[in-house]
mmCIF file of C-alpha atoms in Angstrom:
data_model
loop_
_atom_site.group_PDB
_atom_site.id
_atom_site.type_symbol
_atom_site.label_atom_id
_atom_site.label_comp_id
_atom_site.label_asym_id
_atom_site.label_seq_id
_atom_site.Cartn_x
_atom_site.Cartn_y
_atom_site.Cartn_z
ATOM 1 C CA UNK D 168 -5.704 -21.774 -20.105
ATOM 2 C CA UNK D 169 -7.318 -23.525 -17.178
ATOM 3 C CA UNK D 170 -5.331 -24.365 -14.102
ATOM 4 C CA UNK D 171 -6.256 -26.214 -11.236
ATOM 5 C CA UNK D 172 -5.000 -25.930 -7.722
ATOM 6 C CA UNK D 173 -5.915 -29.323 -6.010
ATOM 7 C CA UNK D 174 -5.522 -30.754 -1.996
ATOM 8 C CA UNK D 175 -4.761 -27.601 -0.898
ATOM 9 C CA UNK D 176 -4.687 -27.518 3.075
ATOM 10 C CA UNK D 177 -6.475 -24.679 3.743
ATOM 11 C CA UNK D 178 -7.552 -22.085 1.343
ATOM 12 C CA UNK D 179 -8.014 -18.675 3.204
ATOM 13 C CA UNK D 180 -9.999 -15.596 2.252
ATOM 14 C CA UNK D 181 -12.924 -16.614 0.464
ATOM 15 C CA UNK D 182 -16.082 -14.872 0.209
ATOM 16 C CA UNK D 183 -19.042 -16.525 -2.045
ATOM 17 C CA UNK D 184 -20.003 -13.037 -2.488
ATOM 18 C CA UNK D 185 -17.917 -9.994 -2.985
ATOM 19 C CA UNK D 186 -17.903 -7.829 -0.330
ATOM 20 C CA UNK D 187 -15.813 -4.240 -0.152
ATOM 21 C CA UNK D 188 -14.211 -4.268 3.514
ATOM 22 C CA UNK D 189 -14.574 -5.804 6.654
ATOM 23 C CA UNK D 190 -14.882 -3.096 10.554
ATOM 24 C CA UNK D 191 -14.887 -4.051 13.435
ATOM 25 C CA UNK D 192 -15.477 -7.636 14.948
ATOM 26 C CA UNK D 193 -16.124 -8.820 11.272
ATOM 27 C CA UNK D 194 -12.227 -8.057 10.930
ATOM 28 C CA UNK D 195 -11.665 -11.366 13.153
ATOM 29 C CA UNK D 196 -13.810 -13.369 10.868
ATOM 30 C CA UNK D 197 -11.363 -15.005 7.891
ATOM 31 C CA UNK D 198 -13.350 -17.712 6.177
ATOM 32 C CA UNK D 199 -11.607 -20.517 4.777
ATOM 33 C CA UNK D 200 -11.492 -23.829 3.683
ATOM 34 C CA UNK D 201 -9.547 -27.289 4.496
ATOM 35 C CA UNK D 202 -8.908 -29.454 1.882
ATOM 36 C CA UNK D 203 -9.699 -27.362 -1.052
ATOM 37 C CA UNK D 204 -9.497 -27.193 -4.659
ATOM 38 C CA UNK D 205 -9.165 -23.713 -7.026
ATOM 39 C CA UNK D 206 -10.099 -23.140 -10.683
ATOM 40 C CA UNK D 207 -8.286 -20.767 -12.869
ATOM 41 C CA UNK D 208 -9.565 -19.885 -15.790
ATOM 42 C CA UNK D 209 -8.482 -16.976 -18.203
ATOM 43 C CA UNK D 210 -6.521 -15.401 -15.330
ATOM 44 C CA UNK D 211 -9.270 -15.154 -13.327
ATOM 45 C CA UNK D 212 -10.948 -17.241 -10.220
ATOM 46 C CA UNK D 213 -13.557 -19.530 -12.096
ATOM 47 C CA UNK D 214 -14.253 -21.990 -9.265
ATOM 48 C CA UNK D 215 -13.616 -23.259 -5.617
ATOM 49 C CA UNK D 216 -14.630 -25.521 -2.971
ATOM 50 C CA UNK D 217 -14.149 -28.645 -0.944
ATOM 51 C CA UNK D 218 -11.937 -31.549 -2.832
ATOM 52 C CA UNK D 219 -14.912 -33.720 -1.995
ATOM 53 C CA UNK D 220 -16.708 -31.614 -4.590
ATOM 54 C CA UNK D 221 -14.231 -31.021 -6.836
ATOM 55 C CA UNK D 222 -15.996 -31.394 -10.523
ATOM 56 C CA UNK D 223 -14.831 -33.061 -13.594
ATOM 57 C CA UNK D 224 -12.732 -30.989 -15.800
ATOM 58 C CA UNK D 225 -9.963 -30.611 -18.419
ATOM 59 C CA UNK D 226 -7.341 -28.678 -16.757
ATOM 60 C CA UNK D 227 -4.180 -27.263 -18.629
ATOM 61 C CA UNK D 228 -1.627 -27.215 -15.647
ATOM 62 C CA UNK D 229 -1.911 -28.887 -12.394
ATOM 63 C CA UNK D 230 -0.583 -27.799 -8.880
ATOM 64 C CA UNK D 231 -0.446 -30.303 -6.066
ATOM 65 C CA UNK D 232 -0.470 -27.841 -3.480
ATOM 66 C CA UNK D 233 -0.523 -30.496 -0.103
ATOM 67 C CA UNK D 234 0.369 -29.171 2.960
ATOM 68 C CA UNK D 235 0.056 -26.012 1.709
ATOM 69 C CA UNK D 236 -1.961 -22.671 2.420
ATOM 70 C CA UNK D 237 -3.554 -20.467 -0.454
ATOM 71 C CA UNK D 238 -4.440 -16.990 0.173
ATOM 72 C CA UNK D 239 -5.065 -13.853 -1.960
ATOM 73 C CA UNK D 240 -1.626 -11.657 -2.725
ATOM 74 C CA UNK D 241 -1.408 -8.353 -0.336
ATOM 75 C CA UNK D 242 -2.920 -5.474 -1.552
ATOM 76 C CA UNK D 243 -0.262 -2.568 -0.668
ATOM 77 C CA UNK D 244 -2.095 0.623 -0.650
ATOM 78 C CA UNK D 245 0.774 2.740 0.265
ATOM 79 C CA UNK D 246 4.462 3.046 -1.317
ATOM 80 C CA UNK D 247 6.780 5.640 -2.578
ATOM 81 C CA UNK D 248 8.965 2.742 -4.541
ATOM 82 C CA UNK D 249 10.103 5.168 -7.390
ATOM 83 C CA UNK D 250 12.771 6.831 -6.389
ATOM 84 C CA UNK D 251 16.795 7.874 -7.051
ATOM 85 C CA UNK D 252 19.568 6.378 -4.569
ATOM 86 C CA UNK D 253 19.033 5.724 -1.070
ATOM 87 C CA UNK D 254 19.257 7.357 2.549
ATOM 88 C CA UNK D 255 21.226 4.997 4.088
ATOM 89 C CA UNK D 256 23.481 7.701 5.515
ATOM 90 C CA UNK D 257 20.014 9.222 7.398
ATOM 91 C CA UNK D 258 19.671 5.683 8.657
ATOM 92 C CA UNK D 259 22.921 5.949 10.257
ATOM 93 C CA UNK D 260 22.164 9.875 11.959
ATOM 94 C CA UNK D 261 19.372 8.131 13.628
ATOM 95 C CA UNK D 262 21.236 5.665 15.451
ATOM 96 C CA UNK D 263 23.321 8.572 16.491
ATOM 97 C CA UNK D 264 20.959 10.599 17.933
ATOM 98 C CA UNK D 265 19.012 12.679 15.344
ATOM 99 C CA UNK D 266 15.516 12.276 14.891
ATOM 100 C CA UNK D 267 13.619 12.225 11.420
ATOM 101 C CA UNK D 268 12.405 15.972 11.919
ATOM 102 C CA UNK D 269 16.004 17.300 12.917
ATOM 103 C CA UNK D 270 17.123 15.266 9.558
ATOM 104 C CA UNK D 271 14.393 17.084 7.596
ATOM 105 C CA UNK D 272 14.915 20.194 9.155
ATOM 106 C CA UNK D 273 18.975 20.039 7.962
ATOM 107 C CA UNK D 274 17.473 19.737 4.257
ATOM 108 C CA UNK D 275 18.002 15.542 4.768
ATOM 109 C CA UNK D 276 14.682 13.375 4.255
ATOM 110 C CA UNK D 277 12.418 13.934 1.654
ATOM 111 C CA UNK D 278 14.382 17.180 0.083
ATOM 112 C CA UNK D 279 17.400 15.146 -0.132
ATOM 113 C CA UNK D 280 15.367 12.492 -2.384
ATOM 114 C CA UNK D 281 13.940 15.523 -4.317
ATOM 115 C CA UNK D 282 17.401 16.207 -5.066
ATOM 116 C CA UNK D 283 18.576 12.984 -6.186
ATOM 117 C CA UNK D 284 15.388 12.237 -8.223
ATOM 118 C CA UNK D 285 15.816 15.401 -10.036
ATOM 119 C CA UNK D 286 19.680 14.376 -10.804
ATOM 120 C CA UNK D 287 18.593 10.882 -12.349
ATOM 121 C CA UNK D 288 17.678 10.666 -15.859
ATOM 122 C CA UNK D 289 14.327 9.098 -15.938
ATOM 123 C CA UNK D 290 15.374 5.500 -17.461
ATOM 124 C CA UNK D 291 17.752 5.083 -14.638
ATOM 125 C CA UNK D 292 15.210 5.638 -12.220
ATOM 126 C CA UNK D 293 12.786 3.311 -14.122
ATOM 127 C CA UNK D 294 15.704 1.128 -13.646
ATOM 128 C CA UNK D 295 15.984 1.127 -9.975
ATOM 129 C CA UNK D 296 12.008 1.067 -9.642
ATOM 130 C CA UNK D 297 11.598 -2.085 -11.165
ATOM 131 C CA UNK D 298 13.571 -3.905 -9.592
ATOM 132 C CA UNK D 299 12.000 -2.851 -6.348
ATOM 133 C CA UNK D 300 8.475 -3.676 -7.919
ATOM 134 C CA UNK D 301 9.968 -7.373 -9.077
ATOM 135 C CA UNK D 302 11.101 -8.049 -5.393
ATOM 136 C CA UNK D 303 7.564 -7.378 -3.659
ATOM 137 C CA UNK D 304 6.190 -9.026 -6.635
ATOM 138 C CA UNK D 305 8.026 -12.102 -5.289
ATOM 139 C CA UNK D 306 7.332 -11.516 -1.662
ATOM 140 C CA UNK D 307 3.574 -11.981 -2.698
ATOM 141 C CA UNK D 308 2.163 -8.375 -3.587
ATOM 142 C CA UNK D 309 -0.196 -8.779 -6.471
ATOM 143 C CA UNK D 310 -1.509 -4.791 -6.448
ATOM 144 C CA UNK D 311 0.337 -1.840 -5.201
ATOM 145 C CA UNK D 312 -0.144 2.016 -5.100
ATOM 146 C CA UNK D 313 3.077 4.318 -5.857
ATOM 147 C CA UNK D 314 3.226 7.877 -4.921
ATOM 148 C CA UNK D 315 5.138 10.377 -6.769
ATOM 149 C CA UNK D 316 6.115 13.325 -4.434
ATOM 150 C CA UNK D 317 10.291 13.315 -4.765
ATOM 151 C CA UNK D 318 9.916 15.865 -7.379
ATOM 152 C CA UNK D 319 8.948 18.574 -6.259
ATOM 153 C CA UNK D 320 8.984 20.662 -9.323
ATOM 154 C CA UNK D 321 6.718 20.360 -12.302
ATOM 155 C CA UNK D 322 9.369 18.210 -14.395
ATOM 156 C CA UNK D 323 10.285 15.900 -11.209
ATOM 157 C CA UNK D 324 6.629 15.205 -10.453
ATOM 158 C CA UNK D 325 5.694 14.089 -14.177
ATOM 159 C CA UNK D 326 9.244 12.231 -14.663
ATOM 160 C CA UNK D 327 7.883 9.917 -11.244
ATOM 161 C CA UNK D 328 4.359 9.300 -12.302
ATOM 162 C CA UNK D 329 6.104 8.744 -16.297
ATOM 163 C CA UNK D 330 8.058 6.123 -14.396
ATOM 164 C CA UNK D 331 4.444 5.062 -12.662
ATOM 165 C CA UNK D 332 2.728 4.228 -16.211
ATOM 166 C CA UNK D 333 5.998 2.625 -17.616
ATOM 167 C CA UNK D 334 6.017 -0.103 -14.523
ATOM 168 C CA UNK D 335 2.040 -0.407 -15.077
ATOM 169 C CA UNK D 336 2.272 -1.533 -18.728
ATOM 170 C CA UNK D 337 5.340 -3.440 -18.390
ATOM 171 C CA UNK D 338 4.589 -5.681 -15.549
ATOM 172 C CA UNK D 339 1.245 -7.860 -14.533
ATOM 173 C CA UNK D 340 0.730 -6.272 -11.552
ATOM 174 C CA UNK D 341 -1.972 -4.233 -10.596
ATOM 175 C CA UNK D 342 -0.507 -0.634 -9.997
ATOM 176 C CA UNK D 343 -2.634 2.694 -9.369
ATOM 177 C CA UNK D 344 -0.249 6.159 -9.132
ATOM 178 C CA UNK D 345 -0.920 9.188 -6.573
ATOM 179 C CA UNK D 346 0.051 12.133 -7.056
ATOM 180 C CA UNK D 347 1.946 13.668 -4.452
ATOM 181 C CA UNK D 348 3.296 16.844 -4.899
ATOM 182 C CA UNK D 349 2.491 17.589 -1.707
ATOM 183 C CA UNK D 350 4.924 16.053 0.172
ATOM 184 C CA UNK D 351 6.881 18.796 1.450
ATOM 185 C CA UNK D 352 7.650 22.378 0.408
ATOM 186 C CA UNK D 353 10.589 22.971 -1.673
ATOM 187 C CA UNK D 354 13.517 24.735 -0.389
ATOM 188 C CA UNK D 355 13.149 27.940 -2.542
ATOM 189 C CA UNK D 356 9.186 28.373 -1.200
ATOM 190 C CA UNK D 357 9.890 27.586 2.382
ATOM 191 C CA UNK D 358 8.778 30.805 3.125
ATOM 192 C CA UNK D 359 6.023 30.857 0.013
ATOM 193 C CA UNK D 360 4.078 28.014 0.563
ATOM 194 C CA UNK D 361 1.182 29.712 -1.419
ATOM 195 C CA UNK D 362 3.802 30.000 -4.253
ATOM 196 C CA UNK D 363 4.259 26.354 -4.053
ATOM 197 C CA UNK D 364 0.362 25.191 -4.025
ATOM 198 C CA UNK D 365 -0.163 27.581 -6.658
ATOM 199 C CA UNK D 366 2.358 25.633 -8.465
ATOM 200 C CA UNK D 367 0.704 22.318 -7.650
ATOM 201 C CA UNK D 368 -2.937 23.364 -8.461
ATOM 202 C CA UNK D 369 -1.887 25.571 -11.693
ATOM 203 C CA UNK D 370 0.854 23.911 -13.177
ATOM 204 C CA UNK D 371 1.265 20.079 -11.795
ATOM 205 C CA UNK D 372 -2.217 19.284 -11.935
ATOM 206 C CA UNK D 373 -3.558 20.129 -15.525
ATOM 207 C CA UNK D 374 -0.796 18.539 -17.098
ATOM 208 C CA UNK D 375 -1.266 15.297 -14.865
ATOM 209 C CA UNK D 376 -5.054 15.166 -15.621
ATOM 210 C CA UNK D 377 -4.249 15.970 -19.249
ATOM 211 C CA UNK D 378 -1.532 12.677 -19.716
ATOM 212 C CA UNK D 379 -3.921 10.870 -17.256
ATOM 213 C CA UNK D 380 -0.712 10.060 -15.152
ATOM 214 C CA UNK D 381 -2.646 9.770 -11.611
ATOM 215 C CA UNK D 382 -5.663 8.271 -9.722
ATOM 216 C CA UNK D 383 -5.342 9.772 -6.922
ATOM 217 C CA UNK D 384 -4.050 12.934 -5.190
ATOM 218 C CA UNK D 385 -2.350 12.836 -1.386
ATOM 219 C CA UNK D 386 -1.030 15.136 0.669
ATOM 220 C CA UNK D 387 1.559 15.451 3.891
ATOM 221 C CA UNK D 388 -1.061 16.827 6.486
ATOM 222 C CA UNK D 389 1.474 17.183 9.565
ATOM 223 C CA UNK D 390 2.940 19.616 11.759
ATOM 224 C CA UNK D 391 6.044 21.758 9.981
ATOM 225 C CA UNK D 392 4.463 20.144 6.355
ATOM 226 C CA UNK D 393 1.058 21.128 5.172
ATOM 227 C CA UNK D 394 -1.453 22.564 7.255
ATOM 228 C CA UNK D 395 -5.047 21.580 7.370
ATOM 229 C CA UNK D 396 -5.770 24.357 5.546
ATOM 230 C CA UNK D 397 -3.656 24.147 2.675
ATOM 231 C CA UNK D 398 -4.788 20.217 2.555
ATOM 232 C CA UNK D 399 -8.050 20.968 2.179
ATOM 233 C CA UNK D 400 -7.081 23.537 -1.283
ATOM 234 C CA UNK D 401 -5.047 20.980 -2.716
ATOM 235 C CA UNK D 402 -7.880 18.173 -2.281
ATOM 236 C CA UNK D 403 -10.238 20.388 -3.396
ATOM 237 C CA UNK D 404 -8.647 21.279 -6.612
ATOM 238 C CA UNK D 405 -7.581 17.603 -7.463
ATOM 239 C CA UNK D 406 -10.999 16.465 -7.101
ATOM 240 C CA UNK D 407 -11.912 18.842 -9.931
ATOM 241 C CA UNK D 408 -9.440 17.489 -11.998
ATOM 242 C CA UNK D 409 -10.702 13.809 -11.171
ATOM 243 C CA UNK D 410 -8.089 12.844 -8.229
ATOM 244 C CA UNK D 411 -9.784 11.191 -5.255
ATOM 245 C CA UNK D 412 -7.711 11.655 -1.960
ATOM 246 C CA UNK D 413 -5.828 9.685 -0.384
ATOM 247 C CA UNK D 414 -3.813 11.347 2.426
ATOM 248 C CA UNK D 415 -1.286 11.280 4.755
ATOM 249 C CA UNK D 416 -2.084 12.391 8.363
ATOM 250 C CA UNK D 417 -1.525 11.668 12.333
ATOM 251 C CA UNK D 418 2.020 10.481 11.741
ATOM 252 C CA UNK D 419 3.806 12.732 14.544
ATOM 253 C CA UNK D 420 0.916 15.389 15.288
ATOM 254 C CA UNK D 421 -3.061 15.084 15.208
ATOM 255 C CA UNK D 422 -4.159 18.274 13.722
ATOM 256 C CA UNK D 423 -7.500 17.507 12.047
ATOM 257 C CA UNK D 424 -6.267 16.214 8.785
ATOM 258 C CA UNK D 425 -8.243 13.161 8.968
ATOM 259 C CA UNK D 426 -11.675 15.278 9.646
ATOM 260 C CA UNK D 427 -10.733 17.021 6.506
ATOM 261 C CA UNK D 428 -10.215 14.288 4.408
ATOM 262 C CA UNK D 429 -13.688 12.289 5.808
ATOM 263 C CA UNK D 430 -14.898 16.161 4.771
ATOM 264 C CA UNK D 431 -13.513 15.562 1.261
ATOM 265 C CA UNK D 432 -14.579 12.021 1.144
ATOM 266 C CA UNK D 433 -10.584 10.696 0.879
ATOM 267 C CA UNK D 434 -10.074 7.284 0.169
ATOM 268 C CA UNK D 435 -7.751 6.877 2.844
ATOM 269 C CA UNK D 436 -6.419 8.102 5.404
ATOM 270 C CA UNK D 437 -2.715 6.772 6.071
ATOM 271 C CA UNK D 438 -0.491 6.521 8.894
ATOM 272 C CA UNK D 439 -2.326 7.054 12.212
ATOM 273 C CA UNK D 440 0.669 6.964 14.471
ATOM 274 C CA UNK D 441 -0.672 9.420 16.945
ATOM 275 C CA UNK D 442 -4.534 9.095 17.377
ATOM 276 C CA UNK D 443 -6.894 11.295 19.648
ATOM 277 C CA UNK D 444 -10.116 9.937 20.802
ATOM 278 C CA UNK D 445 -12.111 12.328 18.552
ATOM 279 C CA UNK D 446 -10.052 11.225 15.453
ATOM 280 C CA UNK D 447 -11.736 7.579 16.111
ATOM 281 C CA UNK D 448 -14.391 8.843 16.262
ATOM 282 C CA UNK D 449 -14.635 11.358 13.169
ATOM 283 C CA UNK D 450 -14.007 8.060 11.512
ATOM 284 C CA UNK D 451 -16.656 5.958 12.278
ATOM 285 C CA UNK D 452 -19.715 5.018 9.741
ATOM 286 C CA UNK D 453 -17.516 7.210 7.123
ATOM 287 C CA UNK D 454 -16.358 5.294 3.581
ATOM 288 C CA UNK D 455 -12.873 6.483 4.389
ATOM 289 C CA UNK D 456 -10.649 3.540 5.315
ATOM 290 C CA UNK D 457 -7.882 3.951 7.897
ATOM 291 C CA UNK D 458 -4.322 2.834 6.913
ATOM 292 C CA UNK D 459 -1.592 1.460 9.420
ATOM 293 C CA UNK D 460 2.178 1.206 8.032
ATOM 294 C CA UNK D 461 3.787 -0.382 11.099
ATOM 295 C CA UNK D 462 7.325 -1.061 8.957
ATOM 296 C CA UNK D 463 7.612 2.550 8.935
ATOM 297 C CA UNK D 464 6.795 2.480 13.322
ATOM 298 C CA UNK D 465 9.797 -0.124 13.347
ATOM 299 C CA UNK D 466 12.021 1.649 11.211
ATOM 300 C CA UNK D 467 11.552 5.063 13.053
ATOM 301 C CA UNK D 468 10.460 3.730 16.763
ATOM 302 C CA UNK D 469 7.647 5.947 16.444
ATOM 303 C CA UNK D 470 4.245 4.707 18.073
ATOM 304 C CA UNK D 471 2.100 2.169 16.377
ATOM 305 C CA UNK D 472 -1.418 2.485 15.242
ATOM 306 C CA UNK D 473 -3.573 1.552 18.007
ATOM 307 C CA UNK D 474 -5.300 -1.010 16.203
ATOM 308 C CA UNK D 475 -7.307 -2.344 19.139
ATOM 309 C CA UNK D 476 -9.060 0.544 20.138
ATOM 310 C CA UNK D 477 -9.606 1.301 16.338
ATOM 311 C CA UNK D 478 -11.354 -2.135 15.979
ATOM 312 C CA UNK D 479 -12.958 -2.097 19.214
ATOM 313 C CA UNK D 480 -14.953 0.931 17.835
ATOM 314 C CA UNK D 481 -16.067 -0.799 15.130
ATOM 315 C CA UNK D 482 -13.766 0.641 12.526
ATOM 316 C CA UNK D 483 -11.873 -1.091 9.316
ATOM 317 C CA UNK D 484 -8.176 -1.186 9.372
ATOM 318 C CA UNK D 485 -5.925 -1.580 5.805
ATOM 319 C CA UNK D 486 -2.317 -2.374 6.305
ATOM 320 C CA UNK D 487 0.404 -1.621 3.674
ATOM 321 C CA UNK D 488 4.197 -1.229 3.746
ATOM 322 C CA UNK D 489 5.224 2.730 3.099
ATOM 323 C CA UNK D 490 7.668 1.560 0.991
ATOM 324 C CA UNK D 491 10.072 4.345 0.640
ATOM 325 C CA UNK D 492 13.918 5.539 1.115
ATOM 326 C CA UNK D 493 13.762 7.537 4.251
ATOM 327 C CA UNK D 494 11.369 5.762 6.552
ATOM 328 C CA UNK D 495 10.563 2.315 5.594
ATOM 329 C CA UNK D 496 12.793 0.925 2.764
ATOM 330 C CA UNK D 497 11.003 -2.180 2.751
ATOM 331 C CA UNK D 498 8.270 -3.529 0.419
ATOM 332 C CA UNK D 499 7.843 -6.646 2.453
ATOM 333 C CA UNK D 500 3.458 -6.858 2.526
ATOM 334 C CA UNK D 501 4.627 -10.039 5.302
ATOM 335 C CA UNK D 502 6.768 -8.101 7.701
ATOM 336 C CA UNK D 503 4.007 -5.923 8.052
ATOM 337 C CA UNK D 504 1.457 -8.548 8.440
ATOM 338 C CA UNK D 505 3.664 -10.044 11.158
ATOM 339 C CA UNK D 506 4.574 -6.779 12.767
ATOM 340 C CA UNK D 507 0.745 -5.813 12.833
ATOM 341 C CA UNK D 508 0.531 -9.027 14.744
ATOM 342 C CA UNK D 509 3.431 -8.133 17.063
ATOM 343 C CA UNK D 510 3.059 -4.860 18.054
ATOM 344 C CA UNK D 511 -0.017 -3.785 17.042
ATOM 345 C CA UNK D 512 -2.105 -7.045 18.891
ATOM 346 C CA UNK D 513 -3.886 -7.630 15.438
ATOM 347 C CA UNK D 514 -5.138 -11.381 15.619
ATOM 348 C CA UNK D 515 -3.224 -13.543 12.481
ATOM 349 C CA UNK D 516 -7.475 -13.284 10.806
ATOM 350 C CA UNK D 517 -7.546 -9.106 11.182
ATOM 351 C CA UNK D 518 -3.942 -8.630 9.600
ATOM 352 C CA UNK D 519 -4.892 -10.955 6.551
ATOM 353 C CA UNK D 520 -7.857 -9.113 6.230
ATOM 354 C CA UNK D 521 -6.352 -5.670 6.382
ATOM 355 C CA UNK D 522 -3.348 -6.970 4.146
ATOM 356 C CA UNK D 523 -6.085 -8.220 1.438
ATOM 357 C CA UNK D 524 -9.670 -7.238 1.460
ATOM 358 C CA UNK D 525 -9.420 -3.921 3.158
ATOM 359 C CA UNK D 526 -6.325 -2.897 1.190
ATOM 360 C CA UNK D 527 -7.845 -3.829 -2.237
ATOM 361 C CA UNK D 528 -10.621 -1.281 -0.842
ATOM 362 C CA UNK D 529 -7.983 1.884 0.207
ATOM 363 C CA UNK D 530 -6.743 1.286 -3.449
ATOM 364 C CA UNK D 531 -10.211 1.080 -4.819
ATOM 365 C CA UNK D 532 -10.019 -2.273 -6.714
ATOM 366 C CA UNK D 533 -12.168 -4.172 -4.082
ATOM 367 C CA UNK D 534 -14.317 -5.146 -7.105
ATOM 368 C CA UNK D 535 -11.149 -7.205 -8.478
ATOM 369 C CA UNK D 536 -8.773 -8.081 -5.845
ATOM 370 C CA UNK D 537 -8.579 -8.804 -2.224
ATOM 371 C CA UNK D 538 -10.341 -12.241 -1.699
ATOM 372 C CA UNK D 539 -11.116 -15.604 -3.352
ATOM 373 C CA UNK D 540 -14.412 -15.121 -5.128
ATOM 374 C CA UNK D 541 -15.492 -16.085 -8.693
ATOM 375 C CA UNK D 542 -14.557 -13.356 -10.988
ATOM 376 C CA UNK D 543 -11.663 -11.725 -9.210
ATOM 377 C CA UNK D 544 -7.663 -11.679 -10.453
ATOM 378 C CA UNK D 545 -6.085 -15.093 -9.833
ATOM 379 C CA UNK D 546 -3.684 -13.287 -7.539
ATOM 380 C CA UNK D 547 -2.138 -15.933 -5.089
ATOM 381 C CA UNK D 548 -0.407 -16.664 -2.599
ATOM 382 C CA UNK D 549 0.883 -20.331 -2.141
ATOM 383 C CA UNK D 550 2.932 -21.443 0.833
ATOM 384 C CA UNK D 551 5.761 -23.529 1.536
ATOM 385 C CA UNK D 552 4.023 -26.279 3.700
ATOM 386 C CA UNK D 553 3.271 -24.886 6.900
ATOM 387 C CA UNK D 554 1.678 -26.321 9.945
ATOM 388 C CA UNK D 555 -1.050 -23.134 9.789
ATOM 389 C CA UNK D 556 -1.815 -20.078 8.488
ATOM 390 C CA UNK D 557 -1.209 -18.826 12.106
ATOM 391 C CA UNK D 558 2.793 -19.470 11.019
ATOM 392 C CA UNK D 559 2.975 -16.668 8.604
ATOM 393 C CA UNK D 560 3.295 -13.785 11.380
ATOM 394 C CA UNK D 561 4.403 -16.437 14.309
ATOM 395 C CA UNK D 562 7.663 -17.221 12.104
ATOM 396 C CA UNK D 563 8.154 -13.593 10.980
ATOM 397 C CA UNK D 564 11.639 -14.160 9.647
ATOM 398 C CA UNK D 565 11.518 -16.903 7.180
ATOM 399 C CA UNK D 566 10.667 -17.180 4.038
ATOM 400 C CA UNK D 567 7.323 -19.266 3.901
ATOM 401 C CA UNK D 568 6.181 -18.323 0.203
ATOM 402 C CA UNK D 569 6.761 -20.763 -2.541
ATOM 403 C CA UNK D 570 4.871 -19.517 -5.435
ATOM 404 C CA UNK D 571 3.214 -16.446 -6.215
ATOM 405 C CA UNK D 572 0.151 -15.967 -9.115
ATOM 406 C CA UNK D 573 -0.284 -12.674 -10.781
ATOM 407 C CA UNK D 574 -3.369 -12.985 -12.867
ATOM 408 C CA UNK D 575 -3.011 -16.803 -12.943
ATOM 409 C CA UNK D 576 0.334 -16.541 -14.177
ATOM 410 C CA UNK D 577 3.326 -18.401 -11.964
ATOM 411 C CA UNK D 578 6.075 -15.023 -11.016
ATOM 412 C CA UNK D 579 9.399 -16.023 -11.366
#
């Protein structure tokens, strides 16, 4: 099956030679071709270039993209899409003056979601979660990482990861699974942290590894959650079971979690709303990707990741949604890109790089996703006719995507 896209107004994120990520000043460079074509063969990008150089070929399907922008689909490297129910009441509680931390201290937050998840049958969780996945695919996401962390019991965590596995088998979108048993301490372990850490290390991890249910291990390293030392123990155990670390850090406080993540060669450190100069310095010249979650900052009214300071220091940045029921009930990467431009002062070029090529790096899929490169997955966004790609973040409330292709197939 050969699909040919012709008359593309502008083809974004073209990389003749595959690269893993872009950092610092390079983030402002977004290679493009105007008046372009693109060839898809066997679900992969087979060729692309200027229309004046269009080769003669037989195409089973031709898509005329006159007036339209084409770019790689979004790579969302941080979500919690698998959950039960919602936390709408907590949304109202925050409007009425309670903070996220106060709600959590009263048994809300993560513990609220854990109660709901453990009470909900696995098939129902799957049915709820697949609707969210279908929605984000239609919004242009072609690869997504999904975390556990609302079980906080052996059975609950395994149930979540089995749902992630089912989603991966049943949908064409690339899905990476992350074990986040260390999301919070269950009430019964509130005064026995070591007991819960032992449960994670001795009971949960062996079962997850045996059943090949996860690619990564995550920890919520934050004041009131897991300390830096507890985070180190859990990362070390995960590594022994073949899971690479990706950790939540610096959402509300800077307590040394970034440095611990770097020490254990974490693939990414995520949130980063609160960054000290020493945190930025520690990330320089490492293989760890900083991941910002601007829609979480928007929803909770907390600071935004200081992107300008980080880029000026030569760091890369990836963007992700943090889609979850409590702090970001949205998987819309288009809104994330727009919010990064509006609130974090990232340029459209930087934001698109952060949501494509750097997002792929933060999921460990740089070789197959994140750019228009021959041999990569044909995961594409085709916009409606627009004036330029600047319109994507500028018209933040408009639906500008016309067509989404995942593995070369149109998502309806």
